[in-house]
Amino acid sequence: MKKSIKRMLAEIEREVTYTSRLIGKSKLDPRVMAAIGNVSREAFVPPDLVRFAYDNGPLPIGQGQTISQPYIVALMTDLLQLEPDHIVLEVGTGSGYQAAILSQLVKKVFTIERIEELGIASAELLKSQGYSNIECRTGNGYDGWPEHAPYDAIIVTAAASHIPPALIEQLKPGGRLVIPVGLPYMSQELMLVEKDEQGEIHTRDILGVAFVPLREETPTNSNNGISY
Ligand code: SAH
């Protein structure tokens, strides 16, 4: 493994330790850390920011959007308790980095992005990087992706004002949804939503986060709903 990725993993571990009281654990699943160790984050950031690719911080990816902080990617992935036979939905493909991490841990990843330019670019990048179990789509993830539902796990990487009802519907009994909920760019809580075997919903606040907003309105571009 590259030295720079090792350094990033060490920084994630350090932040997990700092926040252990909030997140209820002092170490993340080693499978999640291994998955992060396997993905070249530098491939998912703009060329002029490559020197910051393994810093433990978010970075701009164009269109006013960001690639999330590695610690947050690790934590959200850990909270999903993924298994190799799982089918996962991601809302907010962005750079494709989170999808690449998920793809190491599960059977199939469906990821949906609202901004067409980002959706097409990340689909091409993921394909060129050899990730073959990820299906990308441009569209409104507020409505989920009903064709492949229900999902074992759903991850939303943009902040919503409330938990989108369609995502609860598209979650399997026993499934987990991780989503930042709150006001745009401020005072958001990362929430873990569990649907039990009886279909009852249980929610838990994990910690304060800052994400770009989840847009509720459907984009008007011509490729809406196209899969790549
Ligand atoms: N997971 C990404 C983080 C991207 S930032 C990564 O690893 O890089 C959040 C993304 O959510 C942005 O690209 C934004 O365009 C997208 N987004 C916002 N609202 C959305 C919606 N309703 N449906 C799908 N994507 C949405």
CSV table of C-alpha atoms and ligand atoms in Angstrom, one decimal:
chain,number,residue,atom,x,y,z
A,1,MET,CA,0.0,0.0,0.0
A,2,LYS,CA,1.2,3.5,-0.8
A,3,LYS,CA,2.7,5.5,2.1
A,4,SER,CA,0.1,8.3,1.5
A,5,ILE,CA,-2.8,6.0,1.8
A,6,LYS,CA,-1.3,4.5,5.0
A,7,ARG,CA,-1.0,8.0,6.4
A,8,MET,CA,-4.7,8.7,5.6
A,9,LEU,CA,-5.8,5.5,7.3
A,10,ALA,CA,-3.8,6.5,10.4
A,11,GLU,CA,-5.6,9.9,10.4
A,12,ILE,CA,-9.0,8.2,10.1
A,13,GLU,CA,-8.1,5.9,13.0
A,14,ARG,CA,-7.0,8.9,15.1
A,15,GLU,CA,-10.3,10.7,14.4
A,16,VAL,CA,-12.2,7.6,15.3
A,17,THR,CA,-10.4,7.5,18.6
A,18,TYR,CA,-11.2,11.2,19.2
A,19,THR,CA,-14.9,10.7,18.5
A,20,SER,CA,-15.2,7.2,20.0
A,21,ARG,CA,-17.7,8.4,22.7
A,22,LEU,CA,-20.0,9.8,20.1
A,23,ILE,CA,-19.8,6.9,17.6
A,24,GLY,CA,-19.9,4.2,20.3
A,25,LYS,CA,-16.7,2.5,19.2
A,26,SER,CA,-13.0,3.0,19.2
A,27,LYS,CA,-12.2,1.1,16.0
A,28,LEU,CA,-14.0,0.7,12.7
A,29,ASP,CA,-14.6,-2.7,11.0
A,30,PRO,CA,-11.2,-3.8,9.6
A,31,ARG,CA,-12.9,-4.7,6.3
A,32,VAL,CA,-14.0,-1.1,5.9
A,33,MET,CA,-10.4,0.1,6.6
A,34,ALA,CA,-9.1,-2.5,4.1
A,35,ALA,CA,-11.6,-1.3,1.4
A,36,ILE,CA,-10.4,2.3,1.9
A,37,GLY,CA,-6.8,1.1,1.7
A,38,ASN,CA,-7.6,-0.4,-1.7
A,39,VAL,CA,-9.0,2.7,-3.4
A,40,SER,CA,-6.8,5.4,-5.0
A,41,ARG,CA,-8.6,8.6,-3.8
A,42,GLU,CA,-6.3,10.6,-6.1
A,43,ALA,CA,-8.2,9.2,-9.1
A,44,PHE,CA,-11.4,10.8,-7.8
A,45,VAL,CA,-10.2,14.4,-7.1
A,46,PRO,CA,-9.5,17.1,-9.7
A,47,PRO,CA,-6.0,17.0,-11.2
A,48,ASP,CA,-4.9,20.2,-9.5
A,49,LEU,CA,-5.9,18.9,-6.1
A,50,VAL,CA,-4.1,15.5,-6.3
A,51,ARG,CA,-1.5,16.6,-3.7
A,52,PHE,CA,-4.3,16.9,-1.1
A,53,ALA,CA,-5.9,13.6,-2.1
A,54,TYR,CA,-4.9,11.7,1.0
A,55,ASP,CA,-5.5,14.5,3.5
A,56,ASN,CA,-8.4,13.8,5.9
A,57,GLY,CA,-10.6,16.5,4.5
A,58,PRO,CA,-13.3,17.1,1.9
A,59,LEU,CA,-12.3,18.6,-1.5
A,60,PRO,CA,-14.2,20.4,-4.2
A,61,ILE,CA,-15.1,18.3,-7.3
A,62,GLY,CA,-16.8,21.0,-9.4
A,63,GLN,CA,-20.4,22.0,-9.8
A,64,GLY,CA,-20.3,23.3,-6.2
A,65,GLN,CA,-20.1,19.7,-4.9
A,66,THR,CA,-17.5,18.0,-2.8
A,67,ILE,CA,-15.8,14.6,-2.2
A,68,SER,CA,-16.5,13.8,1.4
A,69,GLN,CA,-13.9,13.7,4.2
A,70,PRO,CA,-12.2,10.2,4.4
A,71,TYR,CA,-13.1,9.8,8.1
A,72,ILE,CA,-16.8,10.4,7.3
A,73,VAL,CA,-16.7,8.0,4.3
A,74,ALA,CA,-15.2,5.4,6.7
A,75,LEU,CA,-17.7,6.0,9.4
A,76,MET,CA,-20.8,6.0,7.2
A,77,THR,CA,-19.6,2.8,5.5
A,78,ASP,CA,-18.9,1.2,8.9
A,79,LEU,CA,-22.4,2.1,10.1
A,80,LEU,CA,-24.0,0.2,7.3
A,81,GLN,CA,-22.6,-3.1,8.5
A,82,LEU,CA,-22.2,-4.4,5.0
A,83,GLU,CA,-21.9,-8.1,4.0
A,84,PRO,CA,-20.6,-9.6,0.8
A,85,ASP,CA,-24.0,-10.6,-0.5
A,86,HIS,CA,-25.5,-7.1,0.1
A,87,ILE,CA,-27.1,-4.8,-2.5
A,88,VAL,CA,-26.6,-1.2,-1.7
A,89,LEU,CA,-28.0,2.1,-3.0
A,90,GLU,CA,-26.0,5.3,-2.8
A,91,VAL,CA,-27.7,8.7,-3.3
A,92,GLY,CA,-25.2,11.4,-4.5
A,93,THR,CA,-22.5,9.7,-6.6
A,94,GLY,CA,-20.4,12.9,-6.8
A,95,SER,CA,-16.9,11.8,-7.6
A,96,GLY,CA,-17.6,8.1,-7.4
A,97,TYR,CA,-15.2,7.6,-4.4
A,98,GLN,CA,-17.8,6.4,-1.9
A,99,ALA,CA,-19.2,4.0,-4.5
A,100,ALA,CA,-15.7,2.6,-5.2
A,101,ILE,CA,-15.3,1.9,-1.4
A,102,LEU,CA,-18.8,0.2,-1.2
A,103,SER,CA,-18.0,-1.9,-4.3
A,104,GLN,CA,-15.2,-3.7,-2.4
A,105,LEU,CA,-17.5,-4.8,0.4
A,106,VAL,CA,-20.8,-5.9,-1.3
A,107,LYS,CA,-22.2,-7.7,-4.3
A,108,LYS,CA,-23.7,-4.8,-6.1
A,109,VAL,CA,-23.8,-1.0,-5.8
A,110,PHE,CA,-26.4,1.2,-7.4
A,111,THR,CA,-25.6,4.9,-7.3
A,112,ILE,CA,-27.6,7.9,-8.4
A,113,GLU,CA,-26.4,11.4,-9.1
A,114,ARG,CA,-28.6,14.4,-9.8
A,115,ILE,CA,-26.0,16.5,-11.8
A,116,GLU,CA,-25.6,15.0,-15.2
A,117,GLU,CA,-22.0,16.2,-15.7
A,118,LEU,CA,-20.9,14.5,-12.5
A,119,GLY,CA,-23.0,11.4,-13.1
A,120,ILE,CA,-21.5,10.8,-16.5
A,121,ALA,CA,-17.9,11.6,-15.4
A,122,SER,CA,-18.1,9.3,-12.3
A,123,ALA,CA,-19.6,6.5,-14.3
A,124,GLU,CA,-16.8,6.7,-16.9
A,125,LEU,CA,-14.1,7.0,-14.2
A,126,LEU,CA,-15.5,4.0,-12.2
A,127,LYS,CA,-15.5,1.9,-15.4
A,128,SER,CA,-12.0,2.9,-16.4
A,129,GLN,CA,-10.8,2.1,-12.9
A,130,GLY,CA,-12.2,-1.5,-13.3
A,131,TYR,CA,-15.1,-1.3,-10.9
A,132,SER,CA,-17.5,-3.7,-12.5
A,133,ASN,CA,-20.2,-4.1,-9.8
A,134,ILE,CA,-21.4,-0.5,-9.8
A,135,GLU,CA,-24.3,0.7,-11.8
A,136,CYS,CA,-24.6,4.5,-12.2
A,137,ARG,CA,-27.6,6.6,-13.0
A,138,THR,CA,-28.4,10.3,-13.5
A,139,GLY,CA,-31.6,11.3,-11.7
A,140,ASN,CA,-33.3,12.3,-8.5
A,141,GLY,CA,-32.2,10.1,-5.7
A,142,TYR,CA,-34.8,11.7,-3.4
A,143,ASP,CA,-37.1,9.1,-5.0
A,144,GLY,CA,-34.5,6.3,-4.6
A,145,TRP,CA,-34.1,3.8,-7.4
A,146,PRO,CA,-37.3,1.7,-7.2
A,147,GLU,CA,-36.4,-0.8,-9.9
A,148,HIS,CA,-33.7,-2.6,-7.8
A,149,ALA,CA,-35.4,-2.2,-4.4
A,150,PRO,CA,-35.4,-3.3,-1.7
A,151,TYR,CA,-31.8,-2.6,-0.6
A,152,ASP,CA,-29.9,-4.1,2.3
A,153,ALA,CA,-28.3,-0.7,2.9
A,154,ILE,CA,-28.8,2.8,1.6
A,155,ILE,CA,-26.3,5.7,2.0
A,156,VAL,CA,-27.2,9.3,1.3
A,157,THR,CA,-24.1,11.5,0.9
A,158,ALA,CA,-26.0,14.9,0.8
A,159,ALA,CA,-27.9,16.5,3.6
A,160,ALA,CA,-31.7,16.2,3.6
A,161,SER,CA,-34.2,18.3,5.6
A,162,HIS,CA,-36.0,15.0,6.5
A,163,ILE,CA,-35.6,11.3,5.7
A,164,PRO,CA,-37.0,10.8,2.2
A,165,PRO,CA,-40.0,8.5,2.5
A,166,ALA,CA,-39.1,6.6,-0.7
A,167,LEU,CA,-35.8,5.6,0.8
A,168,ILE,CA,-37.5,4.1,3.9
A,169,GLU,CA,-39.8,2.2,1.6
A,170,GLN,CA,-36.9,0.9,-0.5
A,171,LEU,CA,-35.0,-0.5,2.6
A,172,LYS,CA,-35.2,-4.2,3.4
A,173,PRO,CA,-36.5,-5.3,6.8
A,174,GLY,CA,-33.3,-5.6,8.8
A,175,GLY,CA,-31.7,-3.0,6.5
A,176,ARG,CA,-29.8,0.2,7.5
A,177,LEU,CA,-29.9,3.7,6.1
A,178,VAL,CA,-27.3,6.3,6.9
A,179,ILE,CA,-28.1,9.9,6.1
A,180,PRO,CA,-27.2,13.5,7.2
A,181,VAL,CA,-30.3,15.3,8.2
A,182,GLY,CA,-30.6,19.1,8.9
A,183,LEU,CA,-30.2,22.5,7.5
A,184,PRO,CA,-28.1,23.2,4.3
A,185,TYR,CA,-24.4,23.5,5.1
A,186,MET,CA,-24.9,23.7,8.9
A,187,SER,CA,-26.2,21.9,12.0
A,188,GLN,CA,-26.8,18.5,10.4
A,189,GLU,CA,-26.8,15.2,12.3
A,190,LEU,CA,-25.6,12.0,10.7
A,191,MET,CA,-28.5,9.6,11.4
A,192,LEU,CA,-28.6,5.9,11.4
A,193,VAL,CA,-32.0,4.5,10.4
A,194,GLU,CA,-32.8,0.9,11.0
A,195,LYS,CA,-35.8,-1.0,9.7
A,196,ASP,CA,-36.4,-4.0,11.9
A,197,GLU,CA,-37.8,-7.4,10.7
A,198,GLN,CA,-41.3,-6.2,11.5
A,199,GLY,CA,-40.8,-3.1,9.4
A,200,GLU,CA,-40.6,-0.7,12.3
A,201,ILE,CA,-38.2,2.3,12.0
A,202,HIS,CA,-35.6,3.1,14.7
A,203,THR,CA,-33.4,6.2,14.3
A,204,ARG,CA,-30.3,7.2,16.1
A,205,ASP,CA,-28.2,10.5,15.9
A,206,ILE,CA,-24.5,9.7,15.5
A,207,LEU,CA,-22.7,13.0,15.2
A,208,GLY,CA,-22.7,16.5,13.8
A,209,VAL,CA,-21.7,16.8,10.1
A,210,ALA,CA,-21.6,19.3,7.2
A,211,PHE,CA,-22.7,18.1,3.8
A,212,VAL,CA,-23.9,19.7,0.6
A,213,PRO,CA,-27.7,19.7,0.3
A,214,LEU,CA,-29.8,16.9,-1.0
A,215,ARG,CA,-32.0,18.5,-3.7
A,216,GLU,CA,-35.6,17.3,-3.7
A,217,GLU,CA,-36.7,18.6,-7.2
A,218,THR,CA,-36.1,16.4,-10.2
A,219,PRO,CA,-33.4,17.8,-12.7
A,220,THR,CA,-34.7,18.9,-16.0
A,221,ASN,CA,-31.8,17.6,-18.1
A,222,SER,CA,-32.5,15.2,-21.0
A,223,ASN,CA,-30.6,12.2,-19.6
A,224,ASN,CA,-32.7,12.0,-16.4
A,225,GLY,CA,-33.2,8.4,-15.5
A,226,ILE,CA,-30.6,7.1,-17.8
A,227,SER,CA,-28.3,4.3,-16.4
A,228,TYR,CA,-24.6,3.9,-17.4
B,1,SAH,N1,-20.5,10.4,-2.4
B,1,SAH,C1,-19.8,11.5,-3.1
B,1,SAH,C2,-20.1,12.8,-2.4
B,1,SAH,C3,-20.7,13.7,-3.3
B,1,SAH,S1,-21.4,15.2,-2.6
B,1,SAH,C4,-18.3,11.2,-3.3
B,1,SAH,O1,-17.9,10.2,-2.8
B,1,SAH,O2,-17.7,12.0,-4.0
B,1,SAH,C5,-23.1,14.9,-2.8
B,1,SAH,C6,-23.6,14.7,-4.1
B,1,SAH,O3,-25.1,14.5,-4.0
B,1,SAH,C7,-23.5,15.9,-5.1
B,1,SAH,O4,-22.8,15.4,-6.2
B,1,SAH,C8,-24.9,16.3,-5.5
B,1,SAH,O5,-25.0,16.7,-6.8
B,1,SAH,C9,-25.7,15.0,-5.2
B,1,SAH,N2,-27.1,15.2,-5.0
B,1,SAH,C10,-27.8,16.2,-4.4
B,1,SAH,N3,-29.1,16.0,-4.4
B,1,SAH,C11,-29.3,14.8,-5.0
B,1,SAH,C12,-30.4,14.1,-5.4
B,1,SAH,N4,-31.7,14.5,-5.1
B,1,SAH,N5,-30.3,12.9,-6.1
B,1,SAH,C13,-29.0,12.5,-6.4
B,1,SAH,N6,-27.9,13.2,-6.1
B,1,SAH,C14,-28.0,14.3,-5.4
